[in-house]
């Protein structure tokens, strides 16, 4: 193989900092926390504005506002029954063990109910007085049938790690928490087919698979708490989507309980099964509004033996697109992540963390590229060929290549640290958007220009906006547009909305790429879906949940 | 890299026949014809038995029986209107051009209608007197609205290359042929997102993509005639599924027209879009029973630069499974096909073709392994490492590696030639089944034993059965069980059915892995789906097509 043909400065940099030819990629680095999540380690989550954006001064652990107060326009549906002690007795009798029911009806259980009433971001809080924890699909069926017959509203709850308020009640809906259904039912090592209870925790499952040299085809920052059932119900995207595709392709079967108690026994282990409508697909991304997923069958790929990470500076978004195209062509089957970070996002990370930047110069754009493959030598060679191309053609201006897992983690931290650092000054307006790739970054520029023209952005305290940044899963056309602010200012919000949503609608983008609708995005679905599609969705909702007891006030 | 550690005989064989280290893999071999299709080159397709299996003496081009005669139990639904000249005038006025309507109402057009009334296998034949060829989604909408209002049944028709009689009428249903909607609407080279009319021919699209170094994520023997819309409507599997996954994961958006004329405008180009139920999934594999697909948006991968093919002999199905596991582990991201052929299937191919066998010895099992990757050297090295393992561990007994495209084609011919050769003696009972991998081959053994015990299998003319063979897409757990016969014998059929279906049902397999239900498999869905699932499917059918005009008498 020819030696690297790179620009002198870049060559120096490469030589001085890392030795690409001495790469020792390690197995399976721990993937970073999902970049769109607040980290509670250094910044407290903030109160949501009424529109669901995260904003406001840091709040203490005691100050979560009730969703019913944050969203005063949402009224409790009077058709729903009020829970009585008789209902509680039914559930206690059904579930047997005391620990399977948290009863706030016949006693005060506020503290015990708190973790089920509020989300981990501390943005949403409900008024439930009853949590039930079924231990089997049959129990879920009996619970739902009872609730449906008695018009009792329910909220299915997995790991409660969602970002749009979908997994906690708004009023007094019964929480059906799936954590007791946590068995790995079956794994076939030849086909890679895994069957699990919905309440299995992603990380537990992935550890189980690691012992068998397989991986779960999905990875998330919340892996330590999120449930497989919740992942499937919200059609979680995450970091492996570029490589392994979406859950719509990987999920082979679903066992779910419909509101009337019907058990939908579609837990196929088969990769191919063309015998009728693929109804389970409606439950993937259905966010618990037409039934509760109780079991999942999913195809799991072999675990890669090698991982490499490279980090680049680029002069324009056009160059970023060229680099992405080159990565697809030259890294091809081993490309497992292509992440975009703009210069402003990296400046803010640097300002907050004071860490030494990975590159000496500063650039308007940065990319993080990860490869995962079965042969470390081959992967390194492919990466070198890619580097030779993108540096020789001056597509990238500079770059570094991680030499070990510590460096892999260090490079990832410049990507994963963004959301945390953005919260340093105050609240952040966060948008999770899909945009056709050629226009992906234009939204950030347009938004920045708009806020600057309105005199809202600046370096000192008199300006409400600290900065407008863009980053995200470039490989999936998924942009995270974030506006970091010092304080709440009505004018900022008025400049942003409906501007951002209208901008997305004009490009046929998505106002929620991977987070779902939940409570937060419900009002904005019309920007991404036509009236026809919304009508067809409501048809589906009415078909499966005619009484509307499933996860009310949310989704569509 | 260490030199190959192989058994002496195998080493000799490798040395004598091919030189693994001198491999010169070529770009993109033409994939073989789908193995489950009859080739009309040497054997005529046969008349279907009443149950939809292919059987009987070869028929001439003039002798296709009407489906209404082969399936006398199916009666025309009297609720459907009879076509009148007034209806024809409406369609002529709507579609404008003369060539867009084939009118057998106001004139005799039997010959012109023939290709639309009968399928390519010449197994099914309808009585339609009207074919309409819309040129736009708006025209499809107006056609369906008119038909729905006037209770006129329709059959959506793509390339008419299906295997279960789904794309031709049974009685006088109007054929809506999509061939005029054949424009490639858009392709984005950075994201790989392609948007096409439903009537685009797969091969045309794949050639278009080849020029842009991409491939369509699906390949079929019928690629020269099948339409993308039909591929999606039947959830076609094909040869690339092992590598690129199913259409449920790759299709990003669908434009379809519902029976009432509603245009479902869900033609998203986005890889991620979590804004509501993924309704388009119902149309993937819906076989034209709830609407007509008019446009498809799909994610297309980069085209691989290198392809290798190896062919092995193995002593047991257990060894085949070990080889598959090794291929997954060592070929990993470059594995693009893992095909199984049993010894009997290869014996029959040899008997018919007299071609020199790829291996000197004979084995109970053979595998064909294909790799596709971005770096020919790396792929060869991976394949060598795999060979070293499977020969060193005596997982495979012997093997050859193709050195150029001619050899690649030659090896594939031992896989793709099976269906054609099976038809050499007479009719063939063909089953397309998904079975959990560990038991995949057991069905062949059980079926063979069953027919042998009944005294039906033998080498001379007095036995109706020539042989029972198994082959298929091992990587997808997809078995093709074929019973080659000399003549129709009621006892053979009685031994096979419902035995095969019951065997499948006991293992939660699928009675139609990739071919769909159509007319042929409709009666057997209960062997693969529960009553609950069938009820839920009928709900969906009733929701979208309450008058039942879409592709009647088929599916569920």
PDB file of N, CA and C in Angstrom, chain A residues 486-540:
ATOM      1  N   UNK A 486     -29.224  32.215  27.532  1.00  0.00           N
ATOM      2  CA  UNK A 486     -28.875  32.593  28.914  1.00  0.00           C
ATOM      3  C   UNK A 486     -30.102  32.664  29.803  1.00  0.00           C
ATOM      4  N   UNK A 487     -31.243  32.915  29.191  1.00  0.00           N
ATOM      5  CA  UNK A 487     -32.477  33.097  29.959  1.00  0.00           C
ATOM      6  C   UNK A 487     -33.656  32.948  29.022  1.00  0.00           C
ATOM      7  N   UNK A 488     -34.800  32.802  29.593  1.00  0.00           N
ATOM      8  CA  UNK A 488     -35.989  32.724  28.765  1.00  0.00           C
ATOM      9  C   UNK A 488     -36.303  34.106  28.214  1.00  0.00           C
ATOM     10  N   UNK A 489     -36.544  34.159  26.901  1.00  0.00           N
ATOM     11  CA  UNK A 489     -36.908  35.415  26.254  1.00  0.00           C
ATOM     12  C   UNK A 489     -37.967  35.082  25.213  1.00  0.00           C
ATOM     13  N   UNK A 490     -39.133  35.641  25.391  1.00  0.00           N
ATOM     14  CA  UNK A 490     -40.265  35.331  24.519  1.00  0.00           C
ATOM     15  C   UNK A 490     -39.913  35.565  23.047  1.00  0.00           C
ATOM     16  N   UNK A 491     -39.071  36.580  22.808  1.00  0.00           N
ATOM     17  CA  UNK A 491     -38.755  36.922  21.414  1.00  0.00           C
ATOM     18  C   UNK A 491     -37.962  35.806  20.728  1.00  0.00           C
ATOM     19  N   UNK A 492     -37.093  35.156  21.492  1.00  0.00           N
ATOM     20  CA  UNK A 492     -36.339  34.032  20.918  1.00  0.00           C
ATOM     21  C   UNK A 492     -37.309  32.957  20.447  1.00  0.00           C
ATOM     22  N   UNK A 493     -38.241  32.637  21.315  1.00  0.00           N
ATOM     23  CA  UNK A 493     -39.211  31.601  20.980  1.00  0.00           C
ATOM     24  C   UNK A 493     -40.036  31.997  19.757  1.00  0.00           C
ATOM     25  N   UNK A 494     -40.405  33.260  19.713  1.00  0.00           N
ATOM     26  CA  UNK A 494     -41.216  33.727  18.586  1.00  0.00           C
ATOM     27  C   UNK A 494     -40.423  33.695  17.268  1.00  0.00           C
ATOM     28  N   UNK A 495     -39.121  33.932  17.378  1.00  0.00           N
ATOM     29  CA  UNK A 495     -38.296  33.840  16.179  1.00  0.00           C
ATOM     30  C   UNK A 495     -38.132  32.381  15.730  1.00  0.00           C
ATOM     31  N   UNK A 496     -38.100  31.476  16.693  1.00  0.00           N
ATOM     32  CA  UNK A 496     -37.842  30.068  16.361  1.00  0.00           C
ATOM     33  C   UNK A 496     -39.085  29.328  15.865  1.00  0.00           C
ATOM     34  N   UNK A 497     -40.202  29.663  16.456  1.00  0.00           N
ATOM     35  CA  UNK A 497     -41.408  28.905  16.121  1.00  0.00           C
ATOM     36  C   UNK A 497     -42.519  29.822  15.659  1.00  0.00           C
ATOM     37  N   UNK A 498     -43.193  29.501  14.608  1.00  0.00           N
ATOM     38  CA  UNK A 498     -43.105  28.230  13.862  1.00  0.00           C
ATOM     39  C   UNK A 498     -42.024  28.181  12.792  1.00  0.00           C
ATOM     40  N   UNK A 499     -41.092  29.185  12.801  1.00  0.00           N
ATOM     41  CA  UNK A 499     -40.073  29.235  11.744  1.00  0.00           C
ATOM     42  C   UNK A 499     -39.409  27.887  11.463  1.00  0.00           C
ATOM     43  N   UNK A 500     -38.888  27.227  12.508  1.00  0.00           N
ATOM     44  CA  UNK A 500     -38.168  25.957  12.304  1.00  0.00           C
ATOM     45  C   UNK A 500     -39.091  24.899  11.690  1.00  0.00           C
ATOM     46  N   UNK A 501     -40.295  24.789  12.247  1.00  0.00           N
ATOM     47  CA  UNK A 501     -41.219  23.768  11.737  1.00  0.00           C
ATOM     48  C   UNK A 501     -41.629  24.051  10.296  1.00  0.00           C
ATOM     49  N   UNK A 502     -41.834  25.330   9.989  1.00  0.00           N
ATOM     50  CA  UNK A 502     -42.213  25.681   8.610  1.00  0.00           C
ATOM     51  C   UNK A 502     -41.057  25.383   7.646  1.00  0.00           C
ATOM     52  N   UNK A 503     -39.846  25.663   8.110  1.00  0.00           N
ATOM     53  CA  UNK A 503     -38.665  25.386   7.301  1.00  0.00           C
ATOM     54  C   UNK A 503     -38.593  23.888   6.980  1.00  0.00           C
ATOM     55  N   UNK A 504     -38.827  23.079   8.010  1.00  0.00           N
ATOM     56  CA  UNK A 504     -38.803  21.617   7.842  1.00  0.00           C
ATOM     57  C   UNK A 504     -39.918  21.168   6.895  1.00  0.00           C
ATOM     58  N   UNK A 505     -41.096  21.730   7.100  1.00  0.00           N
ATOM     59  CA  UNK A 505     -42.239  21.315   6.277  1.00  0.00           C
ATOM     60  C   UNK A 505     -41.973  21.593   4.799  1.00  0.00           C
ATOM     61  N   UNK A 506     -41.342  22.747   4.511  1.00  0.00           N
ATOM     62  CA  UNK A 506     -41.063  23.089   3.103  1.00  0.00           C
ATOM     63  C   UNK A 506     -40.133  22.065   2.450  1.00  0.00           C
ATOM     64  N   UNK A 507     -39.276  21.451   3.233  1.00  0.00           N
ATOM     65  CA  UNK A 507     -38.317  20.460   2.679  1.00  0.00           C
ATOM     66  C   UNK A 507     -38.801  19.026   2.864  1.00  0.00           C
ATOM     67  N   UNK A 508     -40.044  18.840   3.254  1.00  0.00           N
ATOM     68  CA  UNK A 508     -40.555  17.496   3.518  1.00  0.00           C
ATOM     69  C   UNK A 508     -39.678  16.751   4.515  1.00  0.00           C
ATOM     70  N   UNK A 509     -39.178  17.483   5.491  1.00  0.00           N
ATOM     71  CA  UNK A 509     -38.368  16.850   6.526  1.00  0.00           C
ATOM     72  C   UNK A 509     -39.238  16.295   7.639  1.00  0.00           C
ATOM     73  N   UNK A 510     -38.603  15.865   8.697  1.00  0.00           N
ATOM     74  CA  UNK A 510     -39.355  15.351   9.849  1.00  0.00           C
ATOM     75  C   UNK A 510     -39.088  16.203  11.072  1.00  0.00           C
ATOM     76  N   UNK A 511     -40.151  16.548  11.780  1.00  0.00           N
ATOM     77  CA  UNK A 511     -39.990  17.348  13.002  1.00  0.00           C
ATOM     78  C   UNK A 511     -39.598  16.467  14.186  1.00  0.00           C
ATOM     79  N   UNK A 512     -39.614  15.156  13.992  1.00  0.00           N
ATOM     80  CA  UNK A 512     -39.079  14.265  15.018  1.00  0.00           C
ATOM     81  C   UNK A 512     -38.437  13.065  14.344  1.00  0.00           C
ATOM     82  N   UNK A 513     -37.127  13.123  14.227  1.00  0.00           N
ATOM     83  CA  UNK A 513     -36.421  12.083  13.491  1.00  0.00           C
ATOM     84  C   UNK A 513     -36.405  10.768  14.260  1.00  0.00           C
ATOM     85  N   UNK A 514     -36.039  10.860  15.555  1.00  0.00           N
ATOM     86  CA  UNK A 514     -35.876   9.614  16.303  1.00  0.00           C
ATOM     87  C   UNK A 514     -36.507   9.641  17.683  1.00  0.00           C
ATOM     88  N   UNK A 515     -36.974  10.800  18.142  1.00  0.00           N
ATOM     89  CA  UNK A 515     -37.491  10.890  19.510  1.00  0.00           C
ATOM     90  C   UNK A 515     -38.964  10.548  19.630  1.00  0.00           C
ATOM     91  N   UNK A 516     -39.683  10.566  18.513  1.00  0.00           N
ATOM     92  CA  UNK A 516     -41.105  10.274  18.572  1.00  0.00           C
ATOM     93  C   UNK A 516     -41.940  11.513  18.845  1.00  0.00           C
ATOM     94  N   UNK A 517     -43.226  11.294  19.047  1.00  0.00           N
ATOM     95  CA  UNK A 517     -44.165  12.404  19.231  1.00  0.00           C
ATOM     96  C   UNK A 517     -44.466  12.654  20.706  1.00  0.00           C
ATOM     97  N   UNK A 518     -44.880  11.590  21.392  1.00  0.00           N
ATOM     98  CA  UNK A 518     -45.210  11.719  22.795  1.00  0.00           C
ATOM     99  C   UNK A 518     -46.161  12.869  23.045  1.00  0.00           C
ATOM    100  N   UNK A 519     -45.896  13.598  24.125  1.00  0.00           N
ATOM    101  CA  UNK A 519     -46.699  14.779  24.439  1.00  0.00           C
ATOM    102  C   UNK A 519     -46.084  16.002  23.771  1.00  0.00           C
ATOM    103  N   UNK A 520     -44.745  16.035  23.724  1.00  0.00           N
ATOM    104  CA  UNK A 520     -44.033  17.241  23.299  1.00  0.00           C
ATOM    105  C   UNK A 520     -44.261  17.589  21.831  1.00  0.00           C
ATOM    106  N   UNK A 521     -44.295  16.584  20.970  1.00  0.00           N
ATOM    107  CA  UNK A 521     -44.354  16.863  19.530  1.00  0.00           C
ATOM    108  C   UNK A 521     -45.757  16.699  18.947  1.00  0.00           C
ATOM    109  N   UNK A 522     -46.672  16.205  19.772  1.00  0.00           N
ATOM    110  CA  UNK A 522     -48.035  15.972  19.270  1.00  0.00           C
ATOM    111  C   UNK A 522     -48.611  17.173  18.506  1.00  0.00           C
ATOM    112  N   UNK A 523     -48.432  18.406  19.009  1.00  0.00           N
ATOM    113  CA  UNK A 523     -49.086  19.521  18.303  1.00  0.00           C
ATOM    114  C   UNK A 523     -48.481  19.815  16.932  1.00  0.00           C
ATOM    115  N   UNK A 524     -47.292  19.288  16.669  1.00  0.00           N
ATOM    116  CA  UNK A 524     -46.568  19.712  15.463  1.00  0.00           C
ATOM    117  C   UNK A 524     -46.566  18.682  14.349  1.00  0.00           C
ATOM    118  N   UNK A 525     -47.268  17.575  14.532  1.00  0.00           N
ATOM    119  CA  UNK A 525     -47.230  16.511  13.527  1.00  0.00           C
ATOM    120  C   UNK A 525     -47.630  17.012  12.141  1.00  0.00           C
ATOM    121  N   UNK A 526     -48.498  18.001  12.104  1.00  0.00           N
ATOM    122  CA  UNK A 526     -48.962  18.538  10.824  1.00  0.00           C
ATOM    123  C   UNK A 526     -47.868  19.148   9.975  1.00  0.00           C
ATOM    124  N   UNK A 527     -46.743  19.460  10.586  1.00  0.00           N
ATOM    125  CA  UNK A 527     -45.635  19.983   9.799  1.00  0.00           C
ATOM    126  C   UNK A 527     -44.888  18.879   9.052  1.00  0.00           C
ATOM    127  N   UNK A 528     -45.066  17.644   9.496  1.00  0.00           N
ATOM    128  CA  UNK A 528     -44.346  16.537   8.842  1.00  0.00           C
ATOM    129  C   UNK A 528     -45.273  15.547   8.152  1.00  0.00           C
ATOM    130  N   UNK A 529     -46.553  15.636   8.452  1.00  0.00           N
ATOM    131  CA  UNK A 529     -47.479  14.671   7.869  1.00  0.00           C
ATOM    132  C   UNK A 529     -48.669  15.418   7.272  1.00  0.00           C
ATOM    133  N   UNK A 530     -49.155  14.902   6.172  1.00  0.00           N
ATOM    134  CA  UNK A 530     -50.296  15.533   5.508  1.00  0.00           C
ATOM    135  C   UNK A 530     -51.580  15.253   6.296  1.00  0.00           C
ATOM    136  N   UNK A 531     -52.616  16.001   5.960  1.00  0.00           N
ATOM    137  CA  UNK A 531     -53.918  15.747   6.588  1.00  0.00           C
ATOM    138  C   UNK A 531     -54.372  14.328   6.286  1.00  0.00           C
ATOM    139  N   UNK A 532     -54.092  13.874   5.085  1.00  0.00           N
ATOM    140  CA  UNK A 532     -54.468  12.496   4.722  1.00  0.00           C
ATOM    141  C   UNK A 532     -53.789  11.493   5.635  1.00  0.00           C
ATOM    142  N   UNK A 533     -52.483  11.661   5.831  1.00  0.00           N
ATOM    143  CA  UNK A 533     -51.758  10.699   6.665  1.00  0.00           C
ATOM    144  C   UNK A 533     -52.250  10.753   8.108  1.00  0.00           C
ATOM    145  N   UNK A 534     -52.523  11.954   8.587  1.00  0.00           N
ATOM    146  CA  UNK A 534     -53.004  12.062   9.973  1.00  0.00           C
ATOM    147  C   UNK A 534     -54.378  11.404  10.101  1.00  0.00           C
ATOM    148  N   UNK A 535     -55.193  11.587   9.078  1.00  0.00           N
ATOM    149  CA  UNK A 535     -56.515  10.938   9.105  1.00  0.00           C
ATOM    150  C   UNK A 535     -56.348   9.414   9.101  1.00  0.00           C
ATOM    151  N   UNK A 536     -55.440   8.905   8.279  1.00  0.00           N
ATOM    152  CA  UNK A 536     -55.221   7.452   8.230  1.00  0.00           C
ATOM    153  C   UNK A 536     -54.672   6.936   9.562  1.00  0.00           C
ATOM    154  N   UNK A 537     -53.838   7.750  10.193  1.00  0.00           N
ATOM    155  CA  UNK A 537     -53.317   7.345  11.511  1.00  0.00           C
ATOM    156  C   UNK A 537     -54.430   7.301  12.550  1.00  0.00           C
ATOM    157  N   UNK A 538     -55.300   8.291  12.504  1.00  0.00           N
ATOM    158  CA  UNK A 538     -56.408   8.298  13.481  1.00  0.00           C
ATOM    159  C   UNK A 538     -57.331   7.099  13.259  1.00  0.00           C
ATOM    160  N   UNK A 539     -57.463   6.697  12.003  1.00  0.00           N
ATOM    161  CA  UNK A 539     -58.227   5.476  11.701  1.00  0.00           C
ATOM    162  C   UNK A 539     -57.638   4.277  12.427  1.00  0.00           C
ATOM    163  N   UNK A 540     -56.301   4.175  12.359  1.00  0.00           N
ATOM    164  CA  UNK A 540     -55.613   3.048  13.008  1.00  0.00           C
ATOM    165  C   UNK A 540     -55.821   3.108  14.519  1.00  0.00           C
TER     166      UNK A 540
END
